[in-house]
Amino acid sequence: MVAGNLTISGIATDNIAVQKVEIRLDNTPWTTATGTTAWNCVLNSSNFLNGPHLLAARATDTSGNLSLSNTVRV
């Protein structure tokens, strides 16, 4: 059970450079995380209903290439 702020963090890599990382919960708009290769984002869990959710992360490199979304059910 999560209550309050939840920090999501991860690592992104690219053969040139990572420009940004974005995350989203369920079908909410993408939110830009802080950092690039090592990143984090704080979500306020009080904004979401209790129950299972789908957390997704994606990265964009400096050439504008978008990664596939990595997802996990939480």
Short mmCIF file of C-alpha atoms in Angstrom, two decimals:
data_model
loop_
_atom_site.label_atom_id
_atom_site.label_comp_id
_atom_site.label_asym_id
_atom_site.label_seq_id
_atom_site.Cartn_x
_atom_site.Cartn_y
_atom_site.Cartn_z
CA MET A 1 0.00 0.00 0.00
CA VAL A 2 1.39 3.37 -1.00
CA ALA A 3 0.33 6.66 0.55
CA GLY A 4 1.64 10.15 -0.20
CA ASN A 5 4.57 10.81 -2.51
CA LEU A 6 6.16 7.90 -4.36
CA THR A 7 9.59 8.32 -5.96
CA ILE A 8 10.07 6.32 -9.16
CA SER A 9 13.68 5.99 -10.35
CA GLY A 10 15.63 4.17 -13.00
CA ILE A 11 18.50 4.12 -15.47
CA ALA A 12 18.34 4.79 -19.21
CA THR A 13 21.08 4.18 -21.79
CA ASP A 14 21.69 5.04 -25.42
CA ASN A 15 24.61 4.62 -27.81
CA ILE A 16 24.89 8.45 -28.14
CA ALA A 17 23.03 10.27 -25.33
CA VAL A 18 19.68 10.28 -23.55
CA GLN A 19 17.81 13.59 -23.91
CA LYS A 20 14.88 12.90 -21.57
CA VAL A 21 12.92 10.21 -19.74
CA GLU A 22 9.16 10.31 -19.28
CA ILE A 23 6.85 8.29 -17.08
CA ARG A 24 3.12 7.87 -16.72
CA LEU A 25 0.66 5.98 -14.60
CA ASP A 26 -2.16 4.26 -16.49
CA ASN A 27 -3.25 6.57 -19.34
CA THR A 28 -2.30 9.88 -17.76
CA PRO A 29 -0.19 12.33 -19.81
CA TRP A 30 3.56 11.63 -19.93
CA THR A 31 5.55 13.45 -17.22
CA THR A 32 9.20 14.35 -17.73
CA ALA A 33 11.47 12.86 -15.09
CA THR A 34 14.42 14.65 -13.51
CA GLY A 35 17.74 13.50 -14.96
CA THR A 36 18.54 11.45 -18.04
CA THR A 37 20.74 8.35 -17.67
CA ALA A 38 19.94 8.24 -13.94
CA TRP A 39 16.44 9.63 -13.48
CA ASN A 40 13.63 9.96 -10.95
CA CYS A 41 10.13 11.34 -10.71
CA VAL A 42 7.87 11.93 -7.72
CA LEU A 43 4.20 10.93 -8.03
CA ASN A 44 1.60 12.00 -5.49
CA SER A 45 -0.33 8.78 -4.92
CA SER A 46 -3.30 10.64 -3.40
CA ASN A 47 -4.20 11.67 -6.97
CA PHE A 48 -4.98 8.05 -7.93
CA LEU A 49 -7.68 5.58 -6.92
CA ASN A 50 -6.77 2.50 -4.85
CA GLY A 51 -6.13 -0.64 -6.87
CA PRO A 52 -3.78 -1.94 -9.56
CA HIS A 53 -2.12 0.48 -11.98
CA LEU A 54 0.23 0.34 -14.97
CA LEU A 55 3.46 2.35 -14.66
CA ALA A 56 5.31 3.09 -17.91
CA ALA A 57 8.66 4.73 -18.72
CA ARG A 58 10.21 5.74 -22.03
CA ALA A 59 13.36 7.57 -23.12
CA THR A 60 14.16 9.90 -26.00
CA ASP A 61 17.72 10.26 -27.30
CA THR A 62 19.36 13.43 -28.62
CA SER A 63 18.46 12.43 -32.20
CA GLY A 64 14.75 12.34 -31.29
CA ASN A 65 14.47 8.54 -31.31
CA LEU A 66 11.84 7.31 -28.84
CA SER A 67 12.34 4.02 -27.01
CA LEU A 68 9.67 1.42 -26.53
CA SER A 69 7.74 1.91 -23.31
CA ASN A 70 8.81 -0.31 -20.43
CA THR A 71 5.84 -1.13 -18.23
CA VAL A 72 5.16 -2.75 -14.89
CA ARG A 73 1.89 -3.46 -13.07
CA VAL A 74 1.77 -1.99 -9.57
#
